[in-house]
Amino acid sequence: MHGADVAALLNALPASTLPVELIALRDLGAVVDLEEHWPVVHITKIPIQYARLGIAALPVFAGVNIGAGFTTLAWLDATPKKAVTLVVDPSVPGTLTTFAYNWGDRITAVIIKGHQVNPDPIPDILSRCVNVQSVTISGTIQNTITPVAAATYLSVLRTTQLVTLKVTVAARDALDVTVVVAWLQGPSAASLLLSCASVSDPTALASAIQNCSTLSSLTLNNAFDVQAALVSSPDTLHHVTALSLRQSAAQDDVPIDVLLGKLDRTKVLSLSVQSNRYQARLLGDVIGVLGMCPSLKSFYLDNWTLPAASMTGACPCLTSITLRRLHFDVVGDVAKIIQLLSTSHCLLSVDFCGTKLGSESVFALARALPVWMARGLQTLHLDNTGLGDADAGVLRLRLRRRATAATSRST
């Protein structure tokens, strides 16, 4: 249910039938847009004069978001029982330290957006969040986070209940991952995103990743030494169901197809392999994974050259596929991929942006598109695919025939 639906429902019900917190929510919806505050209330966006209304309505919200720059101390009178997300950016004046002191045991998620303030308040804020389950350390272009600062933040984290950890640093210095390794050796780690040039001990981190049976989601942006250590290790990644890899121009080639071979293909739900190199490098037969992972829901490839692919199997659970800026050694493989996509029963999004489609692929797409649409396709992106007027005419004709056939059946 959307915020507008909630407001309409409350306005339609007699006030005498509503409990106090729903009356407060109704009145709050009259002065702020509930679309911005449902199901999680963003208290930084609520004007100070309406803080009391927000506090009274707090029990009906699924969570609380405290953005950077928050200054309304009236909220300290509230006692939130739902999840609280704290967004920390010391470059924006606010009173987040006060909230960390008062709500520290209720804060379950922390998002850190920068650190360029002395003295740095972030270590103290993090140390107060004793029940945190999700931490994101990620600076902005203007306010980056260095590996040294990130390591300091990690060192004060309470990781007992930590489920999700995302760390993004900009400098080329190695990130100290001692705390990350220890966390992965505990019982709660489920999702790790690491974006850095390198780490202090790639072998130890790779071993911890491969032996963490609870870790289901792994994202490595660059971190070449970690990717290489995972490839060279004899251990598997059978517990990982969502894998995302990105390689940069500064990296040597890591045989990603070897890394993918360590996954249990019967369990894989999501795969993403991206490159930000100027020129697309050759990637192994990754496309063949499409038909070999029966539970796969999302598949993303960007900026690669692909060899001849083996197209067997089916992808019945696939909902989203992105094949951007790809160069195929065998042009006809695109048509085969399109045919394979028709084995999905729930395809919602297809993106071929930047991938050249030959005439064979256009005809395959024209045949497949009506089937995809009948099954619920919502978006199709064909920017910079080399389609000409004749190709557009083929697609238009096929869709017109589908519309005519549908009208005839309806009649």
CSV table of C-alpha atoms in Angstrom, one decimal:
chain,number,residue,atom,x,y,z
A,1,MET,CA,0.0,0.0,0.0
A,2,HIS,CA,1.3,3.5,-0.9
A,3,GLY,CA,1.3,6.5,1.3
A,4,ALA,CA,-1.5,8.1,-0.7
A,5,ASP,CA,-3.7,5.0,-0.2
A,6,VAL,CA,-3.1,5.1,3.5
A,7,ALA,CA,-4.1,8.8,3.7
A,8,ALA,CA,-7.2,8.1,1.6
A,9,LEU,CA,-8.2,5.2,3.8
A,10,LEU,CA,-7.8,7.1,7.1
A,11,ASN,CA,-9.8,10.0,5.7
A,12,ALA,CA,-12.6,7.7,4.7
A,13,LEU,CA,-12.9,6.1,8.2
A,14,PRO,CA,-14.9,7.7,11.1
A,15,ALA,CA,-12.5,9.3,13.6
A,16,SER,CA,-14.3,7.5,16.4
A,17,THR,CA,-13.1,4.1,15.0
A,18,LEU,CA,-9.5,5.1,14.9
A,19,PRO,CA,-6.9,4.6,17.7
A,20,VAL,CA,-4.8,7.5,18.8
A,21,GLU,CA,-1.8,6.7,16.6
A,22,LEU,CA,-3.9,6.4,13.4
A,23,ILE,CA,-5.6,9.7,14.2
A,24,ALA,CA,-2.1,11.3,14.5
A,25,LEU,CA,-1.1,9.6,11.2
A,26,ARG,CA,-4.2,11.0,9.5
A,27,ASP,CA,-3.5,14.5,10.8
A,28,LEU,CA,0.2,14.2,9.8
A,29,GLY,CA,-0.9,13.2,6.3
A,30,ALA,CA,-2.8,16.5,6.1
A,31,VAL,CA,0.4,18.5,6.5
A,32,VAL,CA,3.1,16.4,4.9
A,33,ASP,CA,3.1,14.0,1.9
A,34,LEU,CA,2.8,10.5,3.2
A,35,GLU,CA,4.3,9.2,-0.1
A,36,GLU,CA,7.7,10.4,1.4
A,37,HIS,CA,7.0,8.8,4.7
A,38,TRP,CA,5.5,5.4,4.2
A,39,PRO,CA,6.2,2.8,5.3
A,40,VAL,CA,9.3,4.3,6.9
A,41,VAL,CA,9.1,7.8,8.4
A,42,HIS,CA,11.9,10.2,7.4
A,43,ILE,CA,11.8,12.4,10.4
A,44,THR,CA,14.5,14.8,9.0
A,45,LYS,CA,11.9,15.8,6.3
A,46,ILE,CA,9.1,16.6,8.8
A,47,PRO,CA,8.9,20.3,9.7
A,48,ILE,CA,9.7,21.0,13.4
A,49,GLN,CA,6.1,22.3,14.1
A,50,TYR,CA,4.7,18.8,13.2
A,51,ALA,CA,7.2,16.8,15.2
A,52,ARG,CA,4.7,16.0,17.9
A,53,LEU,CA,2.2,14.6,15.3
A,54,GLY,CA,5.0,12.4,14.0
A,55,ILE,CA,5.9,11.2,17.4
A,56,ALA,CA,2.3,10.3,18.2
A,57,ALA,CA,2.1,8.4,14.8
A,58,LEU,CA,5.4,6.6,15.3
A,59,PRO,CA,4.0,3.2,16.4
A,60,VAL,CA,2.3,2.6,13.0
A,61,PHE,CA,5.4,3.1,10.9
A,62,ALA,CA,7.6,0.1,9.9
A,63,GLY,CA,10.8,2.0,10.6
A,64,VAL,CA,12.5,5.4,11.3
A,65,ASN,CA,15.0,7.1,9.1
A,66,ILE,CA,17.2,9.9,10.6
A,67,GLY,CA,18.9,11.8,7.8
A,68,ALA,CA,22.1,13.8,8.0
A,69,GLY,CA,21.6,17.4,9.3
A,70,PHE,CA,18.8,16.4,11.7
A,71,THR,CA,18.3,19.0,14.5
A,72,THR,CA,14.8,18.6,15.9
A,73,LEU,CA,15.5,17.5,19.5
A,74,ALA,CA,11.7,17.0,20.2
A,75,TRP,CA,12.0,13.5,18.7
A,76,LEU,CA,14.2,12.5,21.7
A,77,ASP,CA,11.0,12.2,23.7
A,78,ALA,CA,9.9,9.3,21.4
A,79,THR,CA,10.7,5.7,22.2
A,80,PRO,CA,10.7,3.9,18.8
A,81,LYS,CA,10.2,0.2,18.9
A,82,LYS,CA,10.8,-0.4,15.2
A,83,ALA,CA,14.0,-0.4,13.2
A,84,VAL,CA,15.9,2.9,13.1
A,85,THR,CA,18.3,3.9,10.3
A,86,LEU,CA,20.9,6.6,11.0
A,87,VAL,CA,22.4,8.5,8.0
A,88,VAL,CA,25.8,10.1,9.1
A,89,ASP,CA,27.5,12.9,7.1
A,90,PRO,CA,29.6,15.0,9.5
A,91,SER,CA,29.9,17.7,6.9
A,92,VAL,CA,26.2,18.5,7.4
A,93,PRO,CA,25.5,20.3,10.7
A,94,GLY,CA,23.2,18.3,12.9
A,95,THR,CA,22.6,16.5,16.2
A,96,LEU,CA,23.1,12.9,15.2
A,97,THR,CA,25.5,12.2,18.1
A,98,THR,CA,22.7,13.1,20.5
A,99,PHE,CA,20.5,10.6,18.9
A,100,ALA,CA,23.2,7.9,18.9
A,101,TYR,CA,23.5,8.4,22.7
A,102,ASN,CA,19.7,8.2,23.3
A,103,TRP,CA,18.6,5.7,20.6
A,104,GLY,CA,21.8,3.7,20.2
A,105,ASP,CA,20.2,0.4,21.3
A,106,ARG,CA,17.4,0.9,18.8
A,107,ILE,CA,19.5,1.8,15.7
A,108,THR,CA,19.7,-1.2,13.4
A,109,ALA,CA,21.2,0.4,10.3
A,110,VAL,CA,23.9,3.1,9.8
A,111,ILE,CA,24.9,4.7,6.6
A,112,ILE,CA,28.1,6.8,6.6
A,113,LYS,CA,28.6,9.3,3.8
A,114,GLY,CA,31.8,11.1,4.7
A,115,HIS,CA,34.3,11.9,7.4
A,116,GLN,CA,36.1,15.1,6.7
A,117,VAL,CA,35.5,16.7,10.1
A,118,ASN,CA,37.9,17.0,13.0
A,119,PRO,CA,37.4,15.6,15.5
A,120,ASP,CA,35.7,12.8,13.7
A,121,PRO,CA,32.4,12.0,15.6
A,122,ILE,CA,31.7,8.8,13.6
A,123,PRO,CA,33.7,6.3,15.8
A,124,ASP,CA,31.8,7.5,18.9
A,125,ILE,CA,28.4,7.3,17.0
A,126,LEU,CA,29.2,3.7,15.8
A,127,SER,CA,30.2,2.5,19.2
A,128,ARG,CA,26.8,3.6,20.6
A,129,CYS,CA,25.0,1.4,18.0
A,130,VAL,CA,25.1,-1.8,20.0
A,131,ASN,CA,22.5,-3.7,18.0
A,132,VAL,CA,23.4,-2.7,14.5
A,133,GLN,CA,22.5,-5.1,11.7
A,134,SER,CA,23.5,-3.2,8.6
A,135,VAL,CA,26.4,-0.8,8.1
A,136,THR,CA,27.2,1.1,4.9
A,137,ILE,CA,30.5,3.0,4.7
A,138,SER,CA,30.5,4.9,1.4
A,139,GLY,CA,31.7,8.5,0.8
A,140,THR,CA,30.7,10.8,-2.0
A,141,ILE,CA,32.7,12.3,-4.8
A,142,GLN,CA,33.2,15.5,-2.8
A,143,ASN,CA,33.7,13.7,0.5
A,144,THR,CA,35.5,10.4,0.1
A,145,ILE,CA,36.4,7.9,2.8
A,146,THR,CA,40.0,6.8,3.0
A,147,PRO,CA,41.0,3.2,3.8
A,148,VAL,CA,42.5,4.5,7.1
A,149,ALA,CA,39.2,6.1,8.1
A,150,ALA,CA,37.2,3.0,7.0
A,151,ALA,CA,39.4,0.8,9.1
A,152,THR,CA,38.9,3.0,12.1
A,153,TYR,CA,35.1,2.8,11.7
A,154,LEU,CA,35.3,-1.0,11.3
A,155,SER,CA,37.4,-1.3,14.5
A,156,VAL,CA,34.6,0.1,16.7
A,157,LEU,CA,31.7,-1.8,15.1
A,158,ARG,CA,29.6,-4.2,17.2
A,159,THR,CA,29.4,-7.1,14.8
A,160,THR,CA,27.5,-9.6,17.0
A,161,GLN,CA,24.2,-9.0,15.1
A,162,LEU,CA,25.7,-7.5,11.9
A,163,VAL,CA,24.1,-9.1,8.9
A,164,THR,CA,25.1,-6.7,6.0
A,165,LEU,CA,28.4,-4.8,5.6
A,166,LYS,CA,29.1,-2.5,2.7
A,167,VAL,CA,32.5,-0.7,2.5
A,168,THR,CA,33.6,1.7,-0.3
A,169,VAL,CA,36.9,3.5,-0.2
A,170,ALA,CA,38.4,5.7,-2.9
A,171,ALA,CA,42.2,5.7,-2.4
A,172,ARG,CA,44.7,3.1,-3.7
A,173,ASP,CA,46.0,2.2,-0.3
A,174,ALA,CA,45.1,-1.3,1.0
A,175,LEU,CA,42.1,-1.6,3.3
A,176,ASP,CA,42.7,-3.3,6.6
A,177,VAL,CA,40.2,-6.2,6.6
A,178,THR,CA,41.0,-7.7,10.0
A,179,VAL,CA,37.5,-6.9,11.4
A,180,VAL,CA,35.8,-8.1,8.2
A,181,VAL,CA,37.6,-11.5,8.5
A,182,ALA,CA,36.6,-11.8,12.1
A,183,TRP,CA,33.0,-10.9,11.3
A,184,LEU,CA,32.8,-13.5,8.5
A,185,GLN,CA,34.0,-16.1,11.0
A,186,GLY,CA,31.0,-15.3,13.2
A,187,PRO,CA,27.4,-16.5,12.9
A,188,SER,CA,25.6,-13.6,11.4
A,189,ALA,CA,27.3,-12.5,8.2
A,190,ALA,CA,25.0,-12.7,5.2
A,191,SER,CA,25.9,-9.9,2.7
A,192,LEU,CA,29.3,-8.3,2.0
A,193,LEU,CA,30.1,-5.5,-0.5
A,194,LEU,CA,33.7,-4.5,-0.8
A,195,SER,CA,34.8,-1.7,-3.2
A,196,CYS,CA,38.5,-0.9,-2.9
A,197,ALA,CA,41.8,-1.2,-4.8
A,198,SER,CA,43.2,-3.9,-2.5
A,199,VAL,CA,43.1,-5.3,1.0
A,200,SER,CA,45.7,-5.9,3.7
A,201,ASP,CA,45.4,-9.7,3.6
A,202,PRO,CA,43.6,-11.1,0.5
A,203,THR,CA,44.3,-14.7,1.3
A,204,ALA,CA,42.8,-14.5,4.8
A,205,LEU,CA,39.7,-12.6,3.5
A,206,ALA,CA,39.2,-15.1,0.6
A,207,SER,CA,39.4,-18.0,3.0
A,208,ALA,CA,36.9,-16.3,5.4
A,209,ILE,CA,34.5,-15.7,2.5
A,210,GLN,CA,34.8,-19.3,1.2
A,211,ASN,CA,34.3,-20.8,4.7
A,212,CYS,CA,31.4,-18.5,5.8
A,213,SER,CA,28.4,-20.8,5.3
A,214,THR,CA,25.9,-18.0,6.2
A,215,LEU,CA,27.2,-15.6,3.5
A,216,SER,CA,24.8,-15.6,0.6
A,217,SER,CA,25.5,-12.3,-1.2
A,218,LEU,CA,29.0,-11.2,-2.3
A,219,THR,CA,29.9,-8.0,-4.2
A,220,LEU,CA,33.6,-7.2,-5.1
A,221,ASN,CA,34.1,-4.0,-7.0
A,222,ASN,CA,37.8,-4.0,-8.1
A,223,ALA,CA,39.6,-5.6,-5.1
A,224,PHE,CA,41.6,-7.5,-7.6
A,225,ASP,CA,43.8,-9.3,-5.0
A,226,VAL,CA,40.7,-10.7,-3.3
A,227,GLN,CA,39.2,-11.9,-6.7
A,228,ALA,CA,42.6,-13.5,-7.6
A,229,ALA,CA,42.8,-15.2,-4.1
A,230,LEU,CA,39.3,-16.6,-4.5
A,231,VAL,CA,40.3,-18.0,-7.9
A,232,SER,CA,43.5,-19.6,-6.8
A,233,SER,CA,42.0,-21.2,-3.7
A,234,PRO,CA,40.8,-24.8,-4.0
A,235,ASP,CA,37.7,-24.0,-1.9
A,236,THR,CA,34.2,-23.4,-3.4
A,237,LEU,CA,31.5,-20.7,-3.0
A,238,HIS,CA,28.6,-23.0,-2.9
A,239,HIS,CA,26.9,-20.9,-0.2
A,240,VAL,CA,26.9,-17.7,-2.3
A,241,THR,CA,23.6,-17.2,-4.2
A,242,ALA,CA,24.2,-13.6,-5.4
A,243,LEU,CA,27.6,-12.7,-6.9
A,244,SER,CA,28.6,-9.3,-8.3
A,245,LEU,CA,32.0,-8.6,-9.7
A,246,ARG,CA,33.5,-5.5,-11.3
A,247,GLN,CA,37.0,-5.1,-12.8
A,248,SER,CA,38.8,-1.8,-13.6
A,249,ALA,CA,41.3,-0.7,-16.1
A,250,ALA,CA,44.1,-0.9,-13.5
A,251,GLN,CA,43.6,-4.6,-12.9
A,252,ASP,CA,45.1,-7.6,-14.5
A,253,ASP,CA,42.7,-10.1,-15.9
A,254,VAL,CA,41.1,-12.5,-13.4
A,255,PRO,CA,39.5,-15.6,-14.9
A,256,ILE,CA,36.0,-14.8,-13.9
A,257,ASP,CA,34.6,-18.0,-15.5
A,258,VAL,CA,36.8,-20.0,-13.0
A,259,LEU,CA,35.3,-18.0,-10.2
A,260,LEU,CA,31.8,-18.6,-11.4
A,261,GLY,CA,32.6,-22.3,-11.6
A,262,LYS,CA,33.0,-22.3,-7.8
A,263,LEU,CA,29.3,-21.5,-7.4
A,264,ASP,CA,26.5,-24.1,-6.9
A,265,ARG,CA,24.5,-23.4,-10.0
A,266,THR,CA,21.4,-25.0,-8.6
A,267,LYS,CA,21.3,-22.3,-5.9
A,268,VAL,CA,22.4,-19.1,-7.8
A,269,LEU,CA,19.8,-16.3,-7.8
A,270,SER,CA,21.7,-13.3,-9.2
A,271,LEU,CA,24.9,-12.8,-11.2
A,272,SER,CA,26.5,-9.5,-12.3
A,273,VAL,CA,29.9,-9.1,-14.1
A,274,GLN,CA,30.9,-5.6,-15.1
A,275,SER,CA,34.0,-4.0,-16.5
A,276,ASN,CA,34.9,-0.2,-16.6
A,277,ARG,CA,37.8,-0.7,-18.9
A,278,TYR,CA,38.0,1.6,-22.0
A,279,GLN,CA,38.1,-1.4,-24.3
A,280,ALA,CA,36.1,-4.5,-23.7
A,281,ARG,CA,38.2,-7.5,-22.7
A,282,LEU,CA,37.5,-11.2,-23.6
A,283,LEU,CA,35.4,-13.0,-21.0
A,284,GLY,CA,35.0,-16.7,-20.8
A,285,ASP,CA,31.7,-18.5,-21.6
A,286,VAL,CA,29.7,-16.8,-19.0
A,287,ILE,CA,26.5,-16.6,-21.1
A,288,GLY,CA,26.3,-20.4,-20.9
A,289,VAL,CA,25.5,-20.0,-17.2
A,290,LEU,CA,22.1,-18.6,-18.2
A,291,GLY,CA,20.6,-21.9,-19.0
A,292,MET,CA,22.5,-23.8,-16.3
A,293,CYS,CA,21.1,-22.0,-13.2
A,294,PRO,CA,17.5,-23.0,-12.9
A,295,SER,CA,16.8,-20.6,-10.0
A,296,LEU,CA,18.5,-17.6,-11.6
A,297,LYS,CA,16.4,-14.4,-11.3
A,298,SER,CA,18.8,-11.6,-12.3
A,299,PHE,CA,21.7,-11.6,-14.8
A,300,TYR,CA,23.9,-8.6,-15.7
A,301,LEU,CA,26.8,-8.3,-18.1
A,302,ASP,CA,28.4,-5.0,-19.1
A,303,ASN,CA,31.3,-4.1,-21.4
A,304,TRP,CA,32.8,-7.5,-22.4
A,305,THR,CA,33.8,-9.4,-25.5
A,306,LEU,CA,32.2,-12.9,-25.5
A,307,PRO,CA,33.4,-16.0,-27.3
A,308,ALA,CA,31.1,-18.6,-28.9
A,309,ALA,CA,28.6,-19.5,-26.2
A,310,SER,CA,27.0,-22.9,-25.4
A,311,MET,CA,23.2,-22.4,-25.3
A,312,THR,CA,21.5,-25.2,-23.4
A,313,GLY,CA,19.0,-25.6,-20.7
A,314,ALA,CA,16.5,-23.1,-19.6
A,315,CYS,CA,16.0,-20.0,-17.3
A,316,PRO,CA,12.4,-20.4,-16.0
A,317,CYS,CA,12.8,-18.0,-13.0
A,318,LEU,CA,14.6,-15.2,-14.8
A,319,THR,CA,13.0,-11.8,-14.2
A,320,SER,CA,15.7,-9.3,-15.3
A,321,ILE,CA,18.5,-9.5,-17.8
A,322,THR,CA,21.0,-6.8,-18.8
A,323,LEU,CA,23.4,-7.3,-21.7
A,324,ARG,CA,25.1,-3.9,-22.1
A,325,ARG,CA,28.0,-3.0,-24.4
A,326,LEU,CA,28.7,-6.6,-25.4
A,327,HIS,CA,30.7,-7.7,-28.4
A,328,PHE,CA,30.0,-11.2,-29.6
A,329,ASP,CA,32.5,-13.2,-31.6
A,330,VAL,CA,29.6,-15.1,-33.1
A,331,VAL,CA,26.9,-12.6,-34.1
A,332,GLY,CA,24.2,-15.3,-34.1
A,333,ASP,CA,24.6,-15.9,-30.4
A,334,VAL,CA,22.4,-12.9,-29.6
A,335,ALA,CA,19.5,-14.5,-31.4
A,336,LYS,CA,20.2,-17.7,-29.5
A,337,ILE,CA,20.1,-15.8,-26.2
A,338,ILE,CA,16.8,-14.3,-27.2
A,339,GLN,CA,15.4,-17.7,-27.8
A,340,LEU,CA,16.7,-18.9,-24.4
A,341,LEU,CA,15.0,-16.0,-22.7
A,342,SER,CA,11.7,-17.3,-24.0
A,343,THR,CA,12.0,-20.2,-21.6
A,344,SER,CA,11.4,-17.7,-18.7
A,345,HIS,CA,7.9,-17.7,-17.3
A,346,CYS,CA,8.3,-14.3,-15.6
A,347,LEU,CA,10.6,-12.0,-17.6
A,348,LEU,CA,10.0,-8.4,-16.6
A,349,SER,CA,13.0,-6.4,-17.8
A,350,VAL,CA,15.3,-6.8,-20.8
A,351,ASP,CA,18.2,-4.4,-21.6
A,352,PHE,CA,20.4,-4.6,-24.7
A,353,CYS,CA,21.7,-1.0,-24.6
A,354,GLY,CA,25.0,-0.6,-26.5
A,355,THR,CA,25.0,-4.2,-27.8
A,356,LYS,CA,24.7,-4.3,-31.6
A,357,LEU,CA,21.8,-6.4,-32.9
A,358,GLY,CA,22.1,-7.9,-36.3
A,359,SER,CA,19.1,-8.7,-38.6
A,360,GLU,CA,18.9,-12.3,-37.3
A,361,SER,CA,18.6,-11.0,-33.7
A,362,VAL,CA,16.0,-8.5,-34.7
A,363,PHE,CA,13.8,-11.2,-36.2
A,364,ALA,CA,14.3,-13.4,-33.2
A,365,LEU,CA,13.3,-10.4,-31.0
A,366,ALA,CA,10.3,-9.8,-33.1
A,367,ARG,CA,9.1,-13.4,-32.7
A,368,ALA,CA,9.9,-13.4,-28.9
A,369,LEU,CA,8.5,-10.0,-27.9
A,370,PRO,CA,4.8,-10.9,-28.1
A,371,VAL,CA,5.4,-13.9,-25.9
A,372,TRP,CA,7.4,-11.9,-23.4
A,373,MET,CA,4.7,-9.2,-23.3
A,374,ALA,CA,2.0,-11.8,-22.8
A,375,ARG,CA,3.9,-13.1,-19.8
A,376,GLY,CA,4.3,-9.7,-18.2
A,377,LEU,CA,7.3,-7.9,-19.7
A,378,GLN,CA,7.4,-4.4,-18.4
A,379,THR,CA,10.6,-2.8,-19.9
A,380,LEU,CA,12.7,-3.3,-23.0
A,381,HIS,CA,15.8,-1.1,-23.6
A,382,LEU,CA,17.3,-1.0,-27.1
A,383,ASP,CA,19.4,2.2,-27.0
A,384,ASN,CA,22.4,2.2,-29.3
A,385,THR,CA,21.8,-1.3,-30.6
A,386,GLY,CA,22.1,-0.3,-34.2
A,387,LEU,CA,18.4,-0.7,-35.1
A,388,GLY,CA,17.5,1.0,-38.4
A,389,ASP,CA,14.1,2.0,-39.8
A,390,ALA,CA,13.7,-1.5,-41.4
A,391,ASP,CA,14.4,-3.2,-38.0
A,392,ALA,CA,11.9,-0.9,-36.3
A,393,GLY,CA,9.4,-1.8,-39.0
A,394,VAL,CA,9.8,-5.5,-38.3
A,395,LEU,CA,9.2,-5.1,-34.6
A,396,ARG,CA,6.2,-2.8,-35.2
A,397,LEU,CA,4.6,-5.2,-37.7
A,398,ARG,CA,5.0,-8.1,-35.3
A,399,LEU,CA,3.4,-6.1,-32.4
A,400,ARG,CA,0.6,-5.0,-34.7
A,401,ARG,CA,-0.2,-8.6,-35.6
A,402,ARG,CA,-0.2,-9.5,-31.9
A,403,ALA,CA,-2.6,-6.6,-31.1
A,404,THR,CA,-4.9,-7.7,-34.0
A,405,ALA,CA,-4.9,-11.3,-32.9
A,406,ALA,CA,-5.7,-10.3,-29.3
A,407,THR,CA,-8.6,-8.1,-30.6
A,408,SER,CA,-9.9,-11.0,-32.7
A,409,ARG,CA,-9.8,-13.4,-29.7
A,410,SER,CA,-11.6,-10.8,-27.5
A,411,THR,CA,-14.3,-10.3,-30.2
